[in-house]
Coordinates of C-alpha atoms and ligand atoms in Angstrom, one line a residue:
X30 CA -2.7 -10.3 -14.8
X31 CA -1.1 -7.1 -15.6
X32 CA 2.1 -7.2 -13.9
X33 CA 4.0 -4.1 -15.1
X34 CA 3.7 -0.5 -14.2
X35 CA 5.5 2.9 -14.2
X36 CA 6.9 5.4 -16.8
X37 CA 10.5 5.8 -16.1
X38 CA 10.8 3.7 -13.1
X39 CA 8.9 0.5 -14.3
X40 CA 8.3 -2.2 -11.8
X41 CA 7.4 -6.2 -12.5
X42 CA 6.0 -8.0 -9.6
X43 CA 5.7 -11.7 -9.8
X44 CA 4.9 -14.8 -7.7
X45 CA 1.9 -16.2 -6.0
X46 CA 1.4 -16.4 -2.4
X47 CA 1.9 -20.0 -2.0
X48 CA 4.3 -20.7 -4.8
X49 CA 7.9 -20.8 -4.4
X50 CA 8.7 -17.2 -4.3
X51 CA 7.6 -13.8 -5.0
X52 CA 9.5 -10.7 -6.1
X53 CA 10.2 -7.3 -8.3
X54 CA 12.1 -6.4 -11.3
X55 CA 12.7 -2.6 -11.0
X56 CA 13.7 -0.9 -14.1
X57 CA 15.3 2.5 -14.9
X58 CA 17.3 3.3 -11.9
X59 CA 20.4 5.3 -12.3
X60 CA 23.7 3.4 -11.8
X61 CA 26.1 4.0 -8.9
X62 CA 23.3 4.5 -6.2
X63 CA 24.6 3.3 -3.0
X64 CA 21.6 1.4 -1.4
X65 CA 21.2 0.9 2.5
X66 CA 20.2 -2.6 2.5
X67 CA 19.3 -2.5 6.3
X68 CA 17.0 0.0 5.8
X69 CA 15.1 -2.0 3.3
X70 CA 15.0 -4.8 5.4
X71 CA 13.7 -2.7 8.2
X72 CA 10.8 -1.7 5.7
X73 CA 10.0 -5.3 4.9
X74 CA 9.9 -6.3 8.7
X75 CA 7.3 -3.4 8.9
X76 CA 5.0 -5.2 6.6
X77 CA 5.7 -9.1 7.3
X78 CA 3.0 -11.2 8.2
X79 CA 3.3 -12.9 11.7
X80 CA 4.9 -9.7 13.3
X81 CA 2.3 -8.6 15.7
X82 CA -0.9 -9.6 17.7
X83 CA -3.1 -7.7 15.0
X84 CA -1.7 -9.4 12.0
X85 CA -2.2 -12.9 10.3
X86 CA -0.4 -15.8 12.0
X87 CA 1.4 -16.9 8.8
X88 CA 5.1 -16.3 9.7
X89 CA 7.4 -15.0 7.0
X90 CA 10.8 -13.4 7.5
X91 CA 10.3 -11.5 4.1
X92 CA 13.9 -11.5 3.7
X93 CA 15.3 -11.0 -0.1
X94 CA 17.9 -11.5 -2.0
X95 CA 19.2 -9.5 -4.8
X96 CA 19.3 -11.4 -8.0
X97 CA 20.6 -8.5 -10.3
X98 CA 21.4 -5.0 -10.7
X99 CA 23.4 -4.5 -7.4
X100 CA 27.3 -4.9 -7.2
X101 CA 29.8 -3.4 -4.8
X102 CA 27.1 -1.8 -2.6
X103 CA 25.9 -0.1 -5.8
X104 CA 23.3 -0.1 -8.3
X105 CA 24.6 -1.3 -11.6
X106 CA 22.0 0.4 -13.8
X107 CA 20.5 -2.8 -14.9
X108 CA 17.4 -4.1 -13.8
X109 CA 17.3 -4.3 -9.8
X110 CA 15.6 -7.8 -9.0
X111 CA 14.8 -8.9 -5.7
X112 CA 13.2 -12.3 -4.6
X113 CA 11.6 -13.1 -1.4
X114 CA 10.8 -16.9 -0.8
X115 CA 7.8 -18.1 0.6
X116 CA 8.4 -20.3 3.5
X117 CA 5.2 -21.0 5.5
X118 CA 2.1 -21.6 3.2
X119 CA -0.6 -23.8 4.7
X120 CA -2.2 -24.4 1.2
X121 CA -4.4 -27.0 3.0
X122 CA -6.5 -24.0 4.3
X123 CA -7.4 -23.1 0.7
X124 CA -8.6 -26.8 -0.5
X125 CA -12.2 -25.8 -0.3
X126 CA -11.3 -22.3 -2.1
X127 CA -10.8 -24.3 -5.4
X128 CA -14.8 -24.6 -5.6
X129 CA -16.3 -22.3 -2.9
X130 CA -15.7 -18.7 -3.7
X131 CA -14.7 -16.2 -0.9
X132 CA -17.0 -13.2 -0.7
X133 CA -15.0 -9.9 -1.0
X134 CA -12.0 -11.7 -2.4
X135 CA -10.6 -12.3 -6.0
X136 CA -11.5 -15.9 -6.0
X137 CA -14.8 -15.6 -8.5
X138 CA -13.7 -12.9 -10.8
X139 CA -10.2 -14.7 -10.9
X140 CA -11.5 -18.1 -11.6
X141 CA -13.9 -16.8 -14.4
X142 CA -11.2 -14.4 -16.0
X143 CA -8.4 -17.1 -16.0
X144 CA -10.8 -19.8 -16.6
X145 CA -10.1 -21.8 -13.4
X146 CA -6.2 -21.8 -14.2
X147 CA -5.5 -19.1 -11.4
X148 CA -3.5 -20.6 -8.2
X149 CA -6.1 -20.1 -5.7
X150 CA -3.9 -21.2 -2.9
X151 CA -3.5 -18.1 -0.7
X152 CA -5.4 -15.9 -3.2
X153 CA -2.4 -16.6 -5.6
X154 CA -1.5 -13.5 -7.3
X155 CA -4.6 -11.6 -5.7
X156 CA -2.9 -12.1 -2.3
X157 CA -1.7 -8.7 -0.2
X158 CA 1.6 -11.0 0.0
X159 CA 2.5 -9.6 -3.4
X160 CA 2.8 -6.1 -1.7
X161 CA 6.1 -7.4 0.0
X162 CA 7.8 -6.9 -3.4
X163 CA 6.1 -3.4 -3.7
X164 CA 7.7 -2.4 -0.3
X165 CA 11.1 -3.6 -1.4
X166 CA 10.9 -1.2 -4.6
X167 CA 9.3 1.8 -2.2
X168 CA 12.2 1.2 0.3
X169 CA 14.6 1.7 -2.9
X170 CA 12.4 4.9 -4.0
X171 CA 12.6 6.3 -0.4
X172 CA 16.3 6.2 -0.7
X173 CA 16.5 8.1 -3.7
X174 CA 13.8 10.6 -2.6
X175 CA 15.7 11.4 0.4
X176 CA 18.6 12.8 -1.9
X177 CA 16.0 15.2 -3.0
X178 CA 14.8 16.2 0.3
X179 CA 11.5 14.2 0.2
X180 CA 10.1 12.3 3.1
X181 CA 6.8 10.2 2.9
X182 CA 4.8 8.8 6.1
X183 CA 1.4 7.6 6.8
X184 CA -0.6 6.7 9.7
X185 CA -3.9 5.2 10.7
X186 CA -6.4 8.0 10.3
X187 CA -9.4 5.8 11.3
X188 CA -9.7 2.3 12.2
X189 CA -13.2 0.7 12.9
X190 CA -14.7 4.3 13.3
X191 CA -12.0 5.4 15.9
X192 CA -10.4 8.4 14.6
X193 CA -6.8 9.6 15.0
X194 CA -5.8 13.4 14.6
X195 CA -5.0 14.5 11.1
X196 CA -1.8 15.6 9.8
X197 CA -1.1 19.3 9.9
X198 CA -1.9 19.8 6.2
X199 CA 0.5 22.7 6.1
X200 CA 3.0 20.0 6.8
X201 CA 4.6 17.8 9.3
X202 CA 8.4 17.3 10.2
X203 CA 10.4 14.8 8.5
X204 CA 11.0 13.4 11.9
X205 CA 7.3 12.9 12.7
X206 CA 6.7 11.4 9.1
X207 CA 9.6 9.0 9.7
X208 CA 8.5 8.1 13.4
X209 CA 5.5 6.7 11.9
X210 CA 7.3 3.8 11.1
X211 CA 8.2 2.8 14.6
X212 CA 4.8 1.4 15.6
X213 CA 2.5 -1.4 14.5
X214 CA -0.3 1.2 14.7
X215 CA 1.1 4.6 13.8
X216 CA -1.2 7.2 15.3
X217 CA -0.7 10.8 16.2
X218 CA -2.8 10.9 19.2
X219 CA -1.4 7.8 21.3
X220 CA -4.5 7.7 23.4
X221 CA -6.4 6.1 20.5
X222 CA -4.0 3.4 19.7
X223 CA -5.2 0.8 22.5
X224 CA -8.8 1.5 21.7
X225 CA -8.1 0.8 18.1
X226 CA -6.1 -2.4 19.0
X227 CA -9.2 -3.6 21.2
X228 CA -11.5 -3.1 18.1
X229 CA -9.4 -5.2 15.9
X230 CA -9.2 -8.1 18.8
X231 CA -13.2 -7.6 19.3
X232 CA -14.0 -8.0 15.7
X233 CA -11.6 -11.0 15.4
X234 CA -13.3 -12.9 18.5
X235 CA -16.5 -12.1 16.7
X236 CA -15.1 -14.0 13.6
X237 CA -15.2 -10.7 11.8
X238 CA -13.0 -7.9 10.5
X239 CA -12.6 -4.2 10.4
X240 CA -11.3 -1.7 8.0
X241 CA -10.4 2.3 8.1
X242 CA -8.5 5.0 6.8
X243 CA -4.8 5.7 6.1
X244 CA -3.5 9.3 5.7
X245 CA -0.6 9.6 3.7
X246 CA 1.7 12.9 3.3
X247 CA 4.8 13.4 1.4
X248 CA 7.0 16.8 2.1
X249 CA 9.7 18.4 0.3
X250 CA 8.5 18.2 -3.2
X251 CA 9.1 20.7 -5.9
X252 CA 6.6 22.5 -7.6
X253 CA 6.2 20.9 -11.2
X254 CA 5.7 17.1 -10.9
X255 CA 2.8 15.6 -12.8
X256 CA 1.1 16.9 -15.8
X257 CA -2.4 18.3 -16.6
X258 CA -4.9 15.8 -17.6
X259 CA -3.7 12.0 -18.0
X260 CA -0.6 12.1 -16.3
X261 CA -1.7 14.2 -13.0
X262 CA -0.2 13.4 -9.9
X263 CA -3.5 12.4 -8.6
X264 CA -4.0 9.9 -11.6
X265 CA -0.6 8.1 -11.4
X266 CA -0.9 8.0 -7.5
X267 CA -4.5 6.5 -7.7
X268 CA -3.7 4.3 -10.4
X269 CA -0.8 3.0 -8.5
X270 CA -2.5 3.0 -5.1
X271 CA -5.6 1.2 -6.4
X272 CA -3.2 -1.7 -7.5
X273 CA -2.8 -2.5 -3.7
X274 CA -5.6 -5.0 -2.6
X275 CA -8.2 -3.8 -0.3
X276 CA -7.9 0.0 -1.3
X277 CA -11.4 1.0 -2.2
X278 CA -11.1 4.9 -2.0
X279 CA -8.8 7.9 -2.2
X280 CA -9.3 11.6 -1.6
X281 CA -6.5 14.3 -1.9
X282 CA -6.6 17.3 0.4
X283 CA -10.0 17.6 2.0
X284 CA -11.3 15.2 -0.6
X285 CA -15.0 14.7 -0.2
X286 CA -15.2 17.6 2.2
X287 CA -14.7 20.0 -0.6
X288 CA -18.1 19.3 -1.7
X289 CA -19.4 21.2 1.0
X290 CA -17.3 24.0 0.7
X291 CA -17.4 27.3 -0.9
X292 CA -14.8 28.3 -3.5
X293 CA -13.7 31.0 -0.9
X294 CA -13.1 28.2 1.7
X295 CA -11.4 25.4 -0.7
X296 CA -9.2 27.9 -2.4
X297 CA -5.8 28.1 -0.8
X298 CA -4.7 31.7 -0.5
X299 CA -1.3 32.4 -1.9
X300 CA 1.7 34.7 -0.7
X301 CA 5.3 35.5 -1.3
X302 CA 7.5 34.0 1.9
X303 CA 11.2 34.8 1.5
X304 CA 10.9 35.1 -2.5
X305 CA 9.0 31.4 -2.3
X306 CA 5.3 31.3 -3.1
X307 CA 3.1 29.3 -0.4
X308 CA -0.3 28.9 0.5
X309 CA -1.5 29.6 4.0
X310 CA -4.2 26.6 3.9
X311 CA -3.7 23.2 1.9
X312 CA -7.3 22.0 1.1
X313 CA -6.2 20.8 -2.4
X314 CA -3.7 18.3 -0.8
X315 CA -0.6 19.9 -2.6
X316 CA -1.9 19.2 -6.1
X317 CA -3.7 21.7 -8.3
X318 CA -4.1 21.5 -12.1
X319 CA -2.7 17.7 -11.7
X320 CA 0.8 19.4 -10.8
X321 CA 2.6 19.4 -7.4
X322 CA 2.1 23.1 -6.1
X323 CA 4.6 23.3 -3.6
X324 CA 2.7 22.3 -0.7
X325 CA 2.7 18.9 1.2
X326 CA 1.1 16.0 -0.9
X327 CA -1.7 14.8 1.3
X328 CA -4.2 12.1 0.8
X329 CA -6.5 9.6 2.3
X330 CA -7.1 6.0 1.5
X331 CA -10.1 3.7 2.3
X332 CA -8.9 0.3 3.4
X333 CA -11.9 -2.1 3.3
X334 CA -12.4 -5.0 6.2
X335 CA -10.5 -8.1 5.5
X336 CA -12.7 -10.2 3.4
X337 CA -11.7 -13.5 4.7
X338 CA -13.6 -14.0 7.9
X339 CA -14.7 -17.0 10.1
X340 CA -18.5 -15.9 9.9
X341 CA -21.0 -17.8 7.9
X342 CA -21.7 -16.1 4.5
X343 CA -23.5 -16.9 1.6
X344 CA -21.7 -17.6 -1.6
X345 CA -21.3 -20.1 -4.6
X346 CA -19.8 -23.5 -5.5
X347 CA -18.8 -22.9 -9.1
X348 CA -18.3 -26.5 -9.6
X349 CA -21.5 -27.9 -8.5
X350 CA -23.2 -24.6 -9.7
X351 CA -24.9 -24.5 -6.3
X352 CA -25.7 -21.8 -3.6
X353 CA -23.8 -22.5 -0.5
X354 CA -22.4 -21.2 2.6
X355 CA -18.6 -20.7 3.9
X356 CA -16.8 -20.2 7.1
X357 CA -13.3 -19.3 6.2
X358 CA -10.6 -20.9 8.2
X359 CA -7.0 -20.5 8.2
X360 CA -4.6 -17.6 8.8
X361 CA -5.7 -13.9 8.0
X362 CA -5.3 -10.3 9.2
X363 CA -8.3 -9.1 11.2
X364 CA -7.7 -5.8 10.2
X365 CA -5.3 -5.2 7.0
X366 CA -4.8 -1.3 7.6
X367 CA -1.5 -1.7 9.9
X368 CA 0.4 -3.9 7.4
X369 CA -1.0 -1.8 4.8
X370 CA 0.8 1.4 6.0
X371 CA 4.3 0.6 4.7
X372 CA 2.7 -0.5 1.5
X373 CA 1.0 2.9 0.7
X374 CA 4.3 4.6 1.9
X375 CA 6.0 2.5 -0.7
X376 CA 3.9 2.8 -3.4
X377 CA 3.6 6.5 -3.0
X378 CA 7.4 6.8 -3.1
X379 CA 8.0 4.9 -6.1
X380 CA 5.3 6.9 -7.9
X381 CA 6.7 10.0 -7.0
X382 CA 10.4 8.9 -8.0
X383 CA 8.7 8.1 -11.3
X384 CA 7.3 11.4 -11.6
X385 CA 10.6 13.2 -10.9
X386 CA 12.2 11.2 -13.6
X387 CA 9.4 12.1 -16.0
X388 CA 9.7 15.5 -15.2
X389 CA 13.6 15.5 -15.4
X390 CA 14.3 13.1 -18.2
X391 CA 11.1 14.2 -20.2
Ligands
FMN411 C1 -0.9 -6.3 3.5 C2 -2.3 -6.9 2.9 C3 -2.7 -7.8 3.7 C4 -4.1 -8.7 3.5 N1 -4.4 -9.7 4.1 C5 -5.4 -10.2 4.1 C6 -6.3 -11.4 4.5 O1 -5.5 -11.8 5.3 N2 -7.0 -12.1 4.0 C7 -7.8 -11.6 3.3 O2 -8.9 -12.2 3.2 N3 -7.4 -10.7 2.5 C8 -6.3 -9.9 2.8 N4 -6.0 -8.8 2.1 C9 -6.9 -8.2 1.2 C10 -7.2 -9.2 0.0 O3 -5.9 -9.4 -0.7 C11 -7.9 -8.3 -1.2 O4 -9.0 -7.8 -0.4 C12 -8.5 -8.9 -2.4 O5 -7.3 -9.3 -3.1 C13 -9.6 -8.6 -3.1 O6 -9.1 -7.4 -3.8 P1 -9.9 -5.8 -3.4 O7 -10.1 -6.0 -1.8 O8 -8.8 -4.9 -3.9 O9 -11.3 -5.9 -4.2 C14 -4.7 -8.1 2.3 C15 -4.4 -6.9 1.8 C16 -2.9 -6.4 1.8 C17 -2.6 -5.2 1.1
EPS412 C1 0.9 -13.7 3.6 C2 0.7 -12.5 3.8 O1 -0.6 -12.2 3.9 C3 -1.7 -13.1 3.4 C4 -2.4 -12.2 2.8 C5 -3.7 -12.9 2.4 C6 -4.7 -12.1 1.2 O2 -5.7 -12.9 1.0 O3 -4.5 -11.3 0.8 C7 -4.2 -14.1 3.2 C8 -3.2 -14.7 3.9 O4 -2.4 -15.8 3.3 P1 -2.3 -17.1 4.1 O5 -3.7 -17.7 4.0 O6 -1.5 -17.8 3.1 O7 -1.7 -16.9 5.2 C9 -2.3 -13.6 4.5 O8 -1.4 -14.4 5.5 C10 1.8 -11.3 3.4 O9 1.2 -10.4 3.5 O10 2.6 -11.5 3.4

């Protein structure tokens, strides 16, 4: 498993879902940054399992201990390491999964790649649980970005085909973006919230799961983050966001909709406003030439339906080498999307901070 990523702010994540603990080492932070630990805890609670009717019943407090890099309320400049203890693993749920592979999960490729040595309990390192350390890192990044006037927020753009309104591509207020963190199902149109929740419960009753779309926005970004080609903002964000389990697609700005437009529609007209260049539309999602152009960054992610479902599915037993069927039992998210929202915000915040430091430090 490749567990290190980042250019100037390097993250190492470690642990397995049913091992003793999981955590993150965050390298490259400046010394002397005051951290609001209560704000970090709040972000962790947004993602924590067992926190709503729509989530897996596995109950984890996801409280963290900072093992290094923090002293007298400030970062020391050394690696910031946070550890989260696993307190509520039911490994018995996975006894079958040693041999029988769950369709849609990492079990089979993991078994082959790691020669059967992978910790299959709870999906091991493939588990969505490893996103808790990412949320810790993102919460730290959010605090550093706030000092630069940058705010990141995300909402459920669609769930089981039920659509929310879209963010105003010309920008939402920081308050609106931050308010997304107050709800289990953050939506712009409150009328769709209950229908979405019912769709999750209905799928769950049928031993099934649902997926959807997350729309994420960052405001306050300067012109000039990112590079043309390999270190484009789109490349770096996509690399980081595809690391989140269950993410299967990303589109910036109008994304696939651009395919049906003419240049005269997809180009964002520019004008001077108070000596500042602004675009009057934002079809490109705030990035052109791989570089932030001063407009809000906007992108949409596809989150697939949870793979572990109770319905009977065709699969294989890799020990007996026979075809078989599987009905997954245990504790699973009927829909990953609500808990993935703080993760997407976190990964975006960390990647943007990394891009800032790449631009500032060269
Ligand atoms: C926050 C979060 C929670 C998740 N919860 C579950 C779950 O309860 N059950 C499950 O089978 N997959 C869950 N997943 C998704 C799997 O971890 C993921 O589908 C699997 O590792 C295969 O990776 P892939 O979907 O990226 O191909 C979750 C993912 C995230 C980000
Ligand atoms: C524990 C978390 O979610 C888990 C993510 C997950 C998976 O396969 O990704 C499967 C389930 O694991 P378990 O069977 O151990 O309960 C979820 O509960 C978490 O996100 O913290």
